């Protein structure tokens, strides 16, 4: 018999190009909420932008926030972020486990 998993998703108006605001808004909305997995919208930290050089993570700041959020909530968290790697831009999806670890692709 399989145990039940509690999933919580969030759909909200992302504040364009404002990571700190969006991180704080997610924390506020999920405050006091218990789940096994928090699902965040695609590009949840910045929204979509045709100028990726303006929004892309260069120091894994979105991943680091997700790791902190996962540990604080003892839950997995899944979402995507714009990242710059080797001079190229990607929309990278992360699945962060409750201990802060994440699979490498």
PDB file of N, CA and C in Angstrom:
ATOM      1  N   UNK A   1       0.835  -1.182   0.000  1.00  0.00           N
ATOM      2  CA  UNK A   1       0.000   0.000   0.000  1.00  0.00           C
ATOM      3  C   UNK A   1       0.883   1.249   0.000  1.00  0.00           C
ATOM      4  N   UNK A   2       0.526   2.211  -0.806  1.00  0.00           N
ATOM      5  CA  UNK A   2       1.305   3.437  -0.942  1.00  0.00           C
ATOM      6  C   UNK A   2       0.783   4.509   0.011  1.00  0.00           C
ATOM      7  N   UNK A   3       1.724   5.223   0.651  1.00  0.00           N
ATOM      8  CA  UNK A   3       1.336   6.345   1.505  1.00  0.00           C
ATOM      9  C   UNK A   3       0.836   7.492   0.645  1.00  0.00           C
ATOM     10  N   UNK A   4       0.032   8.344   1.245  1.00  0.00           N
ATOM     11  CA  UNK A   4      -0.469   9.521   0.542  1.00  0.00           C
ATOM     12  C   UNK A   4       0.575  10.627   0.587  1.00  0.00           C
ATOM     13  N   UNK A   5       0.617  11.408  -0.479  1.00  0.00           N
ATOM     14  CA  UNK A   5       1.516  12.551  -0.571  1.00  0.00           C
ATOM     15  C   UNK A   5       0.662  13.807  -0.690  1.00  0.00           C
ATOM     16  N   UNK A   6       0.967  14.798   0.124  1.00  0.00           N
ATOM     17  CA  UNK A   6       0.236  16.061   0.059  1.00  0.00           C
ATOM     18  C   UNK A   6       1.010  17.041  -0.824  1.00  0.00           C
ATOM     19  N   UNK A   7       0.392  17.437  -1.937  1.00  0.00           N
ATOM     20  CA  UNK A   7       0.967  18.402  -2.868  1.00  0.00           C
ATOM     21  C   UNK A   7       0.238  19.729  -2.734  1.00  0.00           C
ATOM     22  N   UNK A   8       0.994  20.800  -2.799  1.00  0.00           N
ATOM     23  CA  UNK A   8       0.397  22.132  -2.776  1.00  0.00           C
ATOM     24  C   UNK A   8       0.999  22.902  -3.939  1.00  0.00           C
ATOM     25  N   UNK A   9       0.152  23.475  -4.771  1.00  0.00           N
ATOM     26  CA  UNK A   9       0.611  24.292  -5.885  1.00  0.00           C
ATOM     27  C   UNK A   9       0.257  25.743  -5.661  1.00  0.00           C
ATOM     28  N   UNK A  10       0.955  26.598  -6.358  1.00  0.00           N
ATOM     29  CA  UNK A  10       0.711  28.031  -6.219  1.00  0.00           C
ATOM     30  C   UNK A  10       0.636  28.657  -7.596  1.00  0.00           C
ATOM     31  N   UNK A  11      -0.431  29.388  -7.819  1.00  0.00           N
ATOM     32  CA  UNK A  11      -0.586  30.185  -9.026  1.00  0.00           C
ATOM     33  C   UNK A  11      -0.847  31.610  -8.555  1.00  0.00           C
ATOM     34  N   UNK A  12       0.043  32.511  -8.900  1.00  0.00           N
ATOM     35  CA  UNK A  12      -0.108  33.899  -8.446  1.00  0.00           C
ATOM     36  C   UNK A  12       0.477  34.832  -9.500  1.00  0.00           C
ATOM     37  N   UNK A  13       0.189  36.105  -9.380  1.00  0.00           N
ATOM     38  CA  UNK A  13       0.740  37.093 -10.300  1.00  0.00           C
ATOM     39  C   UNK A  13       2.180  37.380  -9.894  1.00  0.00           C
ATOM     40  N   UNK A  14       3.094  36.831 -10.654  1.00  0.00           N
ATOM     41  CA  UNK A  14       4.516  36.999 -10.385  1.00  0.00           C
ATOM     42  C   UNK A  14       4.904  38.452 -10.648  1.00  0.00           C
ATOM     43  N   UNK A  15       5.647  39.042  -9.728  1.00  0.00           N
ATOM     44  CA  UNK A  15       6.147  40.399  -9.951  1.00  0.00           C
ATOM     45  C   UNK A  15       7.377  40.284 -10.852  1.00  0.00           C
ATOM     46  N   UNK A  16       7.248  40.861 -12.031  1.00  0.00           N
ATOM     47  CA  UNK A  16       8.234  40.728 -13.084  1.00  0.00           C
ATOM     48  C   UNK A  16       9.601  41.253 -12.664  1.00  0.00           C
ATOM     49  N   UNK A  17      10.620  40.439 -12.825  1.00  0.00           N
ATOM     50  CA  UNK A  17      12.030  40.778 -12.595  1.00  0.00           C
ATOM     51  C   UNK A  17      12.367  41.103 -11.136  1.00  0.00           C
ATOM     52  N   UNK A  18      11.588  40.625 -10.181  1.00  0.00           N
ATOM     53  CA  UNK A  18      11.825  40.976  -8.779  1.00  0.00           C
ATOM     54  C   UNK A  18      11.896  39.710  -7.915  1.00  0.00           C
ATOM     55  N   UNK A  19      13.057  39.103  -7.876  1.00  0.00           N
ATOM     56  CA  UNK A  19      13.241  37.843  -7.152  1.00  0.00           C
ATOM     57  C   UNK A  19      12.901  37.966  -5.672  1.00  0.00           C
ATOM     58  N   UNK A  20      13.439  38.975  -5.015  1.00  0.00           N
ATOM     59  CA  UNK A  20      13.213  39.101  -3.574  1.00  0.00           C
ATOM     60  C   UNK A  20      11.732  39.234  -3.244  1.00  0.00           C
ATOM     61  N   UNK A  21      11.012  40.053  -4.001  1.00  0.00           N
ATOM     62  CA  UNK A  21       9.576  40.188  -3.769  1.00  0.00           C
ATOM     63  C   UNK A  21       8.893  38.834  -3.932  1.00  0.00           C
ATOM     64  N   UNK A  22       9.197  38.125  -5.005  1.00  0.00           N
ATOM     65  CA  UNK A  22       8.545  36.840  -5.274  1.00  0.00           C
ATOM     66  C   UNK A  22       8.903  35.788  -4.238  1.00  0.00           C
ATOM     67  N   UNK A  23      10.170  35.736  -3.807  1.00  0.00           N
ATOM     68  CA  UNK A  23      10.539  34.807  -2.744  1.00  0.00           C
ATOM     69  C   UNK A  23       9.727  35.102  -1.478  1.00  0.00           C
ATOM     70  N   UNK A  24       9.656  36.371  -1.109  1.00  0.00           N
ATOM     71  CA  UNK A  24       8.902  36.758   0.091  1.00  0.00           C
ATOM     72  C   UNK A  24       7.413  36.465  -0.053  1.00  0.00           C
ATOM     73  N   UNK A  25       6.863  36.700  -1.245  1.00  0.00           N
ATOM     74  CA  UNK A  25       5.435  36.443  -1.479  1.00  0.00           C
ATOM     75  C   UNK A  25       5.122  34.955  -1.350  1.00  0.00           C
ATOM     76  N   UNK A  26       5.986  34.112  -1.888  1.00  0.00           N
ATOM     77  CA  UNK A  26       5.779  32.662  -1.772  1.00  0.00           C
ATOM     78  C   UNK A  26       5.834  32.248  -0.312  1.00  0.00           C
ATOM     79  N   UNK A  27       6.828  32.737   0.417  1.00  0.00           N
ATOM     80  CA  UNK A  27       6.930  32.414   1.843  1.00  0.00           C
ATOM     81  C   UNK A  27       5.690  32.877   2.603  1.00  0.00           C
ATOM     82  N   UNK A  28       5.197  34.065   2.287  1.00  0.00           N
ATOM     83  CA  UNK A  28       4.006  34.592   2.948  1.00  0.00           C
ATOM     84  C   UNK A  28       2.795  33.724   2.658  1.00  0.00           C
ATOM     85  N   UNK A  29       2.605  33.380   1.399  1.00  0.00           N
ATOM     86  CA  UNK A  29       1.421  32.598   1.013  1.00  0.00           C
ATOM     87  C   UNK A  29       1.440  31.185   1.580  1.00  0.00           C
ATOM     88  N   UNK A  30       2.618  30.619   1.743  1.00  0.00           N
ATOM     89  CA  UNK A  30       2.727  29.257   2.258  1.00  0.00           C
ATOM     90  C   UNK A  30       2.953  29.213   3.769  1.00  0.00           C
ATOM     91  N   UNK A  31       3.007  30.349   4.428  1.00  0.00           N
ATOM     92  CA  UNK A  31       3.250  30.387   5.860  1.00  0.00           C
ATOM     93  C   UNK A  31       2.233  29.515   6.600  1.00  0.00           C
ATOM     94  N   UNK A  32       2.737  28.616   7.425  1.00  0.00           N
ATOM     95  CA  UNK A  32       1.865  27.743   8.204  1.00  0.00           C
ATOM     96  C   UNK A  32       1.284  26.572   7.433  1.00  0.00           C
ATOM     97  N   UNK A  33       1.625  26.442   6.163  1.00  0.00           N
ATOM     98  CA  UNK A  33       1.103  25.360   5.330  1.00  0.00           C
ATOM     99  C   UNK A  33       2.028  24.157   5.403  1.00  0.00           C
ATOM    100  N   UNK A  34       1.462  22.997   5.587  1.00  0.00           N
ATOM    101  CA  UNK A  34       2.242  21.761   5.623  1.00  0.00           C
ATOM    102  C   UNK A  34       1.967  20.976   4.347  1.00  0.00           C
ATOM    103  N   UNK A  35       3.034  20.481   3.728  1.00  0.00           N
ATOM    104  CA  UNK A  35       2.904  19.671   2.515  1.00  0.00           C
ATOM    105  C   UNK A  35       4.155  18.825   2.371  1.00  0.00           C
ATOM    106  N   UNK A  36       4.062  17.806   1.526  1.00  0.00           N
ATOM    107  CA  UNK A  36       5.232  17.001   1.190  1.00  0.00           C
ATOM    108  C   UNK A  36       5.969  17.593  -0.005  1.00  0.00           C
ATOM    109  N   UNK A  37       5.203  18.267  -0.883  1.00  0.00           N
ATOM    110  CA  UNK A  37       5.779  18.853  -2.089  1.00  0.00           C
ATOM    111  C   UNK A  37       5.071  20.156  -2.415  1.00  0.00           C
ATOM    112  N   UNK A  38       5.856  21.226  -2.554  1.00  0.00           N
ATOM    113  CA  UNK A  38       5.349  22.532  -2.973  1.00  0.00           C
ATOM    114  C   UNK A  38       5.690  22.705  -4.454  1.00  0.00           C
ATOM    115  N   UNK A  39       4.679  22.947  -5.271  1.00  0.00           N
ATOM    116  CA  UNK A  39       4.871  23.157  -6.704  1.00  0.00           C
ATOM    117  C   UNK A  39       4.753  24.643  -7.020  1.00  0.00           C
ATOM    118  N   UNK A  40       5.796  25.195  -7.606  1.00  0.00           N
ATOM    119  CA  UNK A  40       5.820  26.620  -7.934  1.00  0.00           C
ATOM    120  C   UNK A  40       5.658  26.806  -9.432  1.00  0.00           C
ATOM    121  N   UNK A  41       5.155  27.966  -9.854  1.00  0.00           N
ATOM    122  CA  UNK A  41       4.976  28.224 -11.284  1.00  0.00           C
ATOM    123  C   UNK A  41       6.312  28.265 -12.031  1.00  0.00           C
ATOM    124  N   UNK A  42       6.245  28.043 -13.311  1.00  0.00           N
ATOM    125  CA  UNK A  42       7.429  28.169 -14.149  1.00  0.00           C
ATOM    126  C   UNK A  42       7.943  29.607 -14.060  1.00  0.00           C
ATOM    127  N   UNK A  43       9.249  29.745 -13.934  1.00  0.00           N
ATOM    128  CA  UNK A  43       9.913  31.057 -13.833  1.00  0.00           C
ATOM    129  C   UNK A  43       9.343  31.879 -12.668  1.00  0.00           C
ATOM    130  N   UNK A  44       9.076  31.201 -11.549  1.00  0.00           N
ATOM    131  CA  UNK A  44       8.397  31.815 -10.401  1.00  0.00           C
ATOM    132  C   UNK A  44       9.145  32.992  -9.786  1.00  0.00           C
ATOM    133  N   UNK A  45      10.460  33.045  -9.949  1.00  0.00           N
ATOM    134  CA  UNK A  45      11.234  34.093  -9.293  1.00  0.00           C
ATOM    135  C   UNK A  45      11.227  35.418 -10.045  1.00  0.00           C
ATOM    136  N   UNK A  46      10.992  35.360 -11.366  1.00  0.00           N
ATOM    137  CA  UNK A  46      11.140  36.577 -12.176  1.00  0.00           C
ATOM    138  C   UNK A  46      10.046  36.782 -13.206  1.00  0.00           C
ATOM    139  N   UNK A  47       9.289  35.745 -13.520  1.00  0.00           N
ATOM    140  CA  UNK A  47       8.398  35.800 -14.663  1.00  0.00           C
ATOM    141  C   UNK A  47       9.221  35.653 -15.933  1.00  0.00           C
ATOM    142  N   UNK A  48       8.539  35.551 -17.054  1.00  0.00           N
ATOM    143  CA  UNK A  48       9.222  35.406 -18.342  1.00  0.00           C
ATOM    144  C   UNK A  48       9.696  36.769 -18.823  1.00  0.00           C
ATOM    145  N   UNK A  49      10.840  36.793 -19.447  1.00  0.00           N
ATOM    146  CA  UNK A  49      11.426  38.047 -19.905  1.00  0.00           C
ATOM    147  C   UNK A  49      12.216  37.773 -21.173  1.00  0.00           C
ATOM    148  N   UNK A  50      12.058  38.626 -22.163  1.00  0.00           N
ATOM    149  CA  UNK A  50      12.777  38.443 -23.425  1.00  0.00           C
ATOM    150  C   UNK A  50      14.222  38.940 -23.331  1.00  0.00           C
ATOM    151  N   UNK A  51      14.618  39.489 -22.197  1.00  0.00           N
ATOM    152  CA  UNK A  51      15.987  39.928 -21.957  1.00  0.00           C
ATOM    153  C   UNK A  51      16.566  39.079 -20.822  1.00  0.00           C
ATOM    154  N   UNK A  52      16.926  37.829 -21.108  1.00  0.00           N
ATOM    155  CA  UNK A  52      17.363  36.935 -20.030  1.00  0.00           C
ATOM    156  C   UNK A  52      18.583  37.442 -19.276  1.00  0.00           C
ATOM    157  N   UNK A  53      19.414  38.252 -19.917  1.00  0.00           N
ATOM    158  CA  UNK A  53      20.589  38.791 -19.229  1.00  0.00           C
ATOM    159  C   UNK A  53      20.196  39.661 -18.041  1.00  0.00           C
ATOM    160  N   UNK A  54      18.959  40.153 -18.022  1.00  0.00           N
ATOM    161  CA  UNK A  54      18.487  40.994 -16.918  1.00  0.00           C
ATOM    162  C   UNK A  54      18.018  40.182 -15.712  1.00  0.00           C
ATOM    163  N   UNK A  55      17.623  38.926 -15.929  1.00  0.00           N
ATOM    164  CA  UNK A  55      16.992  38.164 -14.848  1.00  0.00           C
ATOM    165  C   UNK A  55      17.697  36.866 -14.475  1.00  0.00           C
ATOM    166  N   UNK A  56      18.547  36.350 -15.356  1.00  0.00           N
ATOM    167  CA  UNK A  56      19.115  35.018 -15.148  1.00  0.00           C
ATOM    168  C   UNK A  56      19.995  34.945 -13.904  1.00  0.00           C
ATOM    169  N   UNK A  57      19.857  33.849 -13.171  1.00  0.00           N
ATOM    170  CA  UNK A  57      20.727  33.581 -12.028  1.00  0.00           C
ATOM    171  C   UNK A  57      22.148  33.373 -12.530  1.00  0.00           C
ATOM    172  N   UNK A  58      23.068  34.005 -11.857  1.00  0.00           N
ATOM    173  CA  UNK A  58      24.480  33.806 -12.165  1.00  0.00           C
ATOM    174  C   UNK A  58      25.195  33.138 -10.987  1.00  0.00           C
ATOM    175  N   UNK A  59      24.545  33.179  -9.826  1.00  0.00           N
ATOM    176  CA  UNK A  59      25.129  32.623  -8.601  1.00  0.00           C
ATOM    177  C   UNK A  59      24.183  31.642  -7.914  1.00  0.00           C
ATOM    178  N   UNK A  60      23.306  31.037  -8.674  1.00  0.00           N
ATOM    179  CA  UNK A  60      22.363  30.029  -8.164  1.00  0.00           C
ATOM    180  C   UNK A  60      21.477  30.565  -7.034  1.00  0.00           C
ATOM    181  N   UNK A  61      21.154  31.879  -7.094  1.00  0.00           N
ATOM    182  CA  UNK A  61      20.376  32.459  -5.998  1.00  0.00           C
ATOM    183  C   UNK A  61      18.980  31.850  -5.870  1.00  0.00           C
ATOM    184  N   UNK A  62      18.337  31.501  -6.984  1.00  0.00           N
ATOM    185  CA  UNK A  62      17.006  30.896  -6.885  1.00  0.00           C
ATOM    186  C   UNK A  62      17.111  29.490  -6.316  1.00  0.00           C
ATOM    187  N   UNK A  63      18.084  28.722  -6.765  1.00  0.00           N
ATOM    188  CA  UNK A  63      18.297  27.379  -6.219  1.00  0.00           C
ATOM    189  C   UNK A  63      18.598  27.459  -4.723  1.00  0.00           C
ATOM    190  N   UNK A  64      19.419  28.393  -4.312  1.00  0.00           N
ATOM    191  CA  UNK A  64      19.741  28.531  -2.897  1.00  0.00           C
ATOM    192  C   UNK A  64      18.497  28.882  -2.079  1.00  0.00           C
ATOM    193  N   UNK A  65      17.635  29.747  -2.622  1.00  0.00           N
ATOM    194  CA  UNK A  65      16.392  30.067  -1.922  1.00  0.00           C
ATOM    195  C   UNK A  65      15.532  28.810  -1.815  1.00  0.00           C
ATOM    196  N   UNK A  66      15.447  28.041  -2.900  1.00  0.00           N
ATOM    197  CA  UNK A  66      14.642  26.817  -2.884  1.00  0.00           C
ATOM    198  C   UNK A  66      15.177  25.818  -1.849  1.00  0.00           C
ATOM    199  N   UNK A  67      16.490  25.710  -1.746  1.00  0.00           N
ATOM    200  CA  UNK A  67      17.082  24.809  -0.753  1.00  0.00           C
ATOM    201  C   UNK A  67      16.715  25.249   0.664  1.00  0.00           C
ATOM    202  N   UNK A  68      16.782  26.531   0.916  1.00  0.00           N
ATOM    203  CA  UNK A  68      16.412  27.057   2.228  1.00  0.00           C
ATOM    204  C   UNK A  68      14.930  26.811   2.512  1.00  0.00           C
ATOM    205  N   UNK A  69      14.084  27.084   1.516  1.00  0.00           N
ATOM    206  CA  UNK A  69      12.639  26.882   1.667  1.00  0.00           C
ATOM    207  C   UNK A  69      12.338  25.408   1.947  1.00  0.00           C
ATOM    208  N   UNK A  70      12.990  24.510   1.220  1.00  0.00           N
ATOM    209  CA  UNK A  70      12.764  23.071   1.408  1.00  0.00           C
ATOM    210  C   UNK A  70      13.144  22.644   2.829  1.00  0.00           C
ATOM    211  N   UNK A  71      14.289  23.107   3.293  1.00  0.00           N
ATOM    212  CA  UNK A  71      14.740  22.741   4.641  1.00  0.00           C
ATOM    213  C   UNK A  71      13.815  23.314   5.712  1.00  0.00           C
ATOM    214  N   UNK A  72      13.429  24.586   5.567  1.00  0.00           N
ATOM    215  CA  UNK A  72      12.550  25.228   6.552  1.00  0.00           C
ATOM    216  C   UNK A  72      11.208  24.519   6.656  1.00  0.00           C
ATOM    217  N   UNK A  73      10.711  24.020   5.516  1.00  0.00           N
ATOM    218  CA  UNK A  73       9.389  23.400   5.489  1.00  0.00           C
ATOM    219  C   UNK A  73       9.442  21.879   5.545  1.00  0.00           C
ATOM    220  N   UNK A  74      10.643  21.320   5.634  1.00  0.00           N
ATOM    221  CA  UNK A  74      10.824  19.868   5.643  1.00  0.00           C
ATOM    222  C   UNK A  74       9.983  19.220   4.544  1.00  0.00           C
ATOM    223  N   UNK A  75      10.128  19.776   3.339  1.00  0.00           N
ATOM    224  CA  UNK A  75       9.334  19.330   2.191  1.00  0.00           C
ATOM    225  C   UNK A  75      10.138  19.530   0.914  1.00  0.00           C
ATOM    226  N   UNK A  76       9.752  18.831  -0.123  1.00  0.00           N
ATOM    227  CA  UNK A  76      10.361  19.048  -1.435  1.00  0.00           C
ATOM    228  C   UNK A  76       9.717  20.277  -2.071  1.00  0.00           C
ATOM    229  N   UNK A  77      10.464  20.917  -2.986  1.00  0.00           N
ATOM    230  CA  UNK A  77       9.936  22.067  -3.718  1.00  0.00           C
ATOM    231  C   UNK A  77      10.412  21.946  -5.160  1.00  0.00           C
ATOM    232  N   UNK A  78       9.497  22.293  -6.080  1.00  0.00           N
ATOM    233  CA  UNK A  78       9.783  22.160  -7.500  1.00  0.00           C
ATOM    234  C   UNK A  78       9.388  23.441  -8.226  1.00  0.00           C
ATOM    235  N   UNK A  79      10.271  23.925  -9.093  1.00  0.00           N
ATOM    236  CA  UNK A  79       9.988  25.116  -9.879  1.00  0.00           C
ATOM    237  C   UNK A  79      11.131  25.365 -10.845  1.00  0.00           C
ATOM    238  N   UNK A  80      10.976  26.349 -11.711  1.00  0.00           N
ATOM    239  CA  UNK A  80      12.034  26.629 -12.682  1.00  0.00           C
ATOM    240  C   UNK A  80      12.512  28.074 -12.566  1.00  0.00           C
ATOM    241  N   UNK A  81      13.734  28.276 -13.061  1.00  0.00           N
ATOM    242  CA  UNK A  81      14.353  29.601 -13.008  1.00  0.00           C
ATOM    243  C   UNK A  81      15.216  29.802 -14.236  1.00  0.00           C
ATOM    244  N   UNK A  82      15.388  31.057 -14.603  1.00  0.00           N
ATOM    245  CA  UNK A  82      16.300  31.415 -15.675  1.00  0.00           C
ATOM    246  C   UNK A  82      17.715  31.397 -15.108  1.00  0.00           C
ATOM    247  N   UNK A  83      18.610  30.687 -15.790  1.00  0.00           N
ATOM    248  CA  UNK A  83      20.005  30.630 -15.352  1.00  0.00           C
ATOM    249  C   UNK A  83      20.934  30.905 -16.529  1.00  0.00           C
ATOM    250  N   UNK A  84      22.079  31.471 -16.211  1.00  0.00           N
ATOM    251  CA  UNK A  84      23.118  31.649 -17.208  1.00  0.00           C
ATOM    252  C   UNK A  84      24.238  30.674 -16.886  1.00  0.00           C
ATOM    253  N   UNK A  85      24.631  29.908 -17.882  1.00  0.00           N
ATOM    254  CA  UNK A  85      25.694  28.937 -17.704  1.00  0.00           C
ATOM    255  C   UNK A  85      26.546  28.929 -18.961  1.00  0.00           C
ATOM    256  N   UNK A  86      27.837  29.111 -18.798  1.00  0.00           N
ATOM    257  CA  UNK A  86      28.766  29.138 -19.936  1.00  0.00           C
ATOM    258  C   UNK A  86      28.327  30.124 -21.016  1.00  0.00           C
ATOM    259  N   UNK A  87      27.826  31.284 -20.588  1.00  0.00           N
ATOM    260  CA  UNK A  87      27.439  32.328 -21.516  1.00  0.00           C
ATOM    261  C   UNK A  87      26.119  32.103 -22.235  1.00  0.00           C
ATOM    262  N   UNK A  88      25.398  31.038 -21.880  1.00  0.00           N
ATOM    263  CA  UNK A  88      24.100  30.736 -22.489  1.00  0.00           C
ATOM    264  C   UNK A  88      23.024  30.786 -21.410  1.00  0.00           C
ATOM    265  N   UNK A  89      21.787  31.011 -21.856  1.00  0.00           N
ATOM    266  CA  UNK A  89      20.669  31.122 -20.927  1.00  0.00           C
ATOM    267  C   UNK A  89      19.762  29.902 -21.041  1.00  0.00           C
ATOM    268  N   UNK A  90      19.263  29.443 -19.882  1.00  0.00           N
ATOM    269  CA  UNK A  90      18.408  28.270 -19.822  1.00  0.00           C
ATOM    270  C   UNK A  90      17.245  28.522 -18.864  1.00  0.00           C
ATOM    271  N   UNK A  91      16.135  27.856 -19.118  1.00  0.00           N
ATOM    272  CA  UNK A  91      15.016  27.792 -18.179  1.00  0.00           C
ATOM    273  C   UNK A  91      15.180  26.447 -17.485  1.00  0.00           C
ATOM    274  N   UNK A  92      15.760  26.459 -16.289  1.00  0.00           N
ATOM    275  CA  UNK A  92      16.129  25.230 -15.605  1.00  0.00           C
ATOM    276  C   UNK A  92      15.102  24.880 -14.535  1.00  0.00           C
ATOM    277  N   UNK A  93      14.615  23.643 -14.590  1.00  0.00           N
ATOM    278  CA  UNK A  93      13.680  23.149 -13.584  1.00  0.00           C
ATOM    279  C   UNK A  93      14.484  22.465 -12.487  1.00  0.00           C
ATOM    280  N   UNK A  94      14.137  22.799 -11.239  1.00  0.00           N
ATOM    281  CA  UNK A  94      14.782  22.186 -10.084  1.00  0.00           C
ATOM    282  C   UNK A  94      13.746  21.419  -9.276  1.00  0.00           C
ATOM    283  N   UNK A  95      14.164  20.276  -8.775  1.00  0.00           N
ATOM    284  CA  UNK A  95      13.392  19.519  -7.794  1.00  0.00           C
ATOM    285  C   UNK A  95      14.306  19.384  -6.584  1.00  0.00           C
ATOM    286  N   UNK A  96      13.977  20.111  -5.519  1.00  0.00           N
ATOM    287  CA  UNK A  96      14.822  20.150  -4.332  1.00  0.00           C
ATOM    288  C   UNK A  96      14.158  19.320  -3.239  1.00  0.00           C
ATOM    289  N   UNK A  97      14.922  18.406  -2.682  1.00  0.00           N
ATOM    290  CA  UNK A  97      14.428  17.519  -1.630  1.00  0.00           C
ATOM    291  C   UNK A  97      14.445  18.244  -0.281  1.00  0.00           C
ATOM    292  N   UNK A  98      13.738  17.703   0.720  1.00  0.00           N
ATOM    293  CA  UNK A  98      13.666  18.367   2.024  1.00  0.00           C
ATOM    294  C   UNK A  98      15.025  18.639   2.679  1.00  0.00           C
ATOM    295  N   UNK A  99      16.026  17.842   2.357  1.00  0.00           N
ATOM    296  CA  UNK A  99      17.358  18.064   2.937  1.00  0.00           C
ATOM    297  C   UNK A  99      18.175  19.087   2.143  1.00  0.00           C
ATOM    298  N   UNK A 100      17.585  19.640   1.079  1.00  0.00           N
ATOM    299  CA  UNK A 100      18.262  20.637   0.259  1.00  0.00           C
ATOM    300  C   UNK A 100      19.000  20.065  -0.931  1.00  0.00           C
ATOM    301  N   UNK A 101      19.066  18.746  -1.026  1.00  0.00           N
ATOM    302  CA  UNK A 101      19.748  18.132  -2.170  1.00  0.00           C
ATOM    303  C   UNK A 101      18.837  18.174  -3.400  1.00  0.00           C
ATOM    304  N   UNK A 102      19.450  18.053  -4.558  1.00  0.00           N
ATOM    305  CA  UNK A 102      18.691  18.052  -5.812  1.00  0.00           C
ATOM    306  C   UNK A 102      19.430  17.196  -6.823  1.00  0.00           C
ATOM    307  N   UNK A 103      18.682  16.533  -7.702  1.00  0.00           N
ATOM    308  CA  UNK A 103      19.343  15.699  -8.709  1.00  0.00           C
ATOM    309  C   UNK A 103      20.055  16.551  -9.733  1.00  0.00           C
ATOM    310  N   UNK A 104      21.202  16.111 -10.176  1.00  0.00           N
ATOM    311  CA  UNK A 104      21.940  16.775 -11.258  1.00  0.00           C
ATOM    312  C   UNK A 104      21.515  16.161 -12.584  1.00  0.00           C
ATOM    313  N   UNK A 105      21.456  17.010 -13.581  1.00  0.00           N
ATOM    314  CA  UNK A 105      21.092  16.512 -14.912  1.00  0.00           C
ATOM    315  C   UNK A 105      22.311  16.594 -15.793  1.00  0.00           C
TER     316      UNK A 105
END
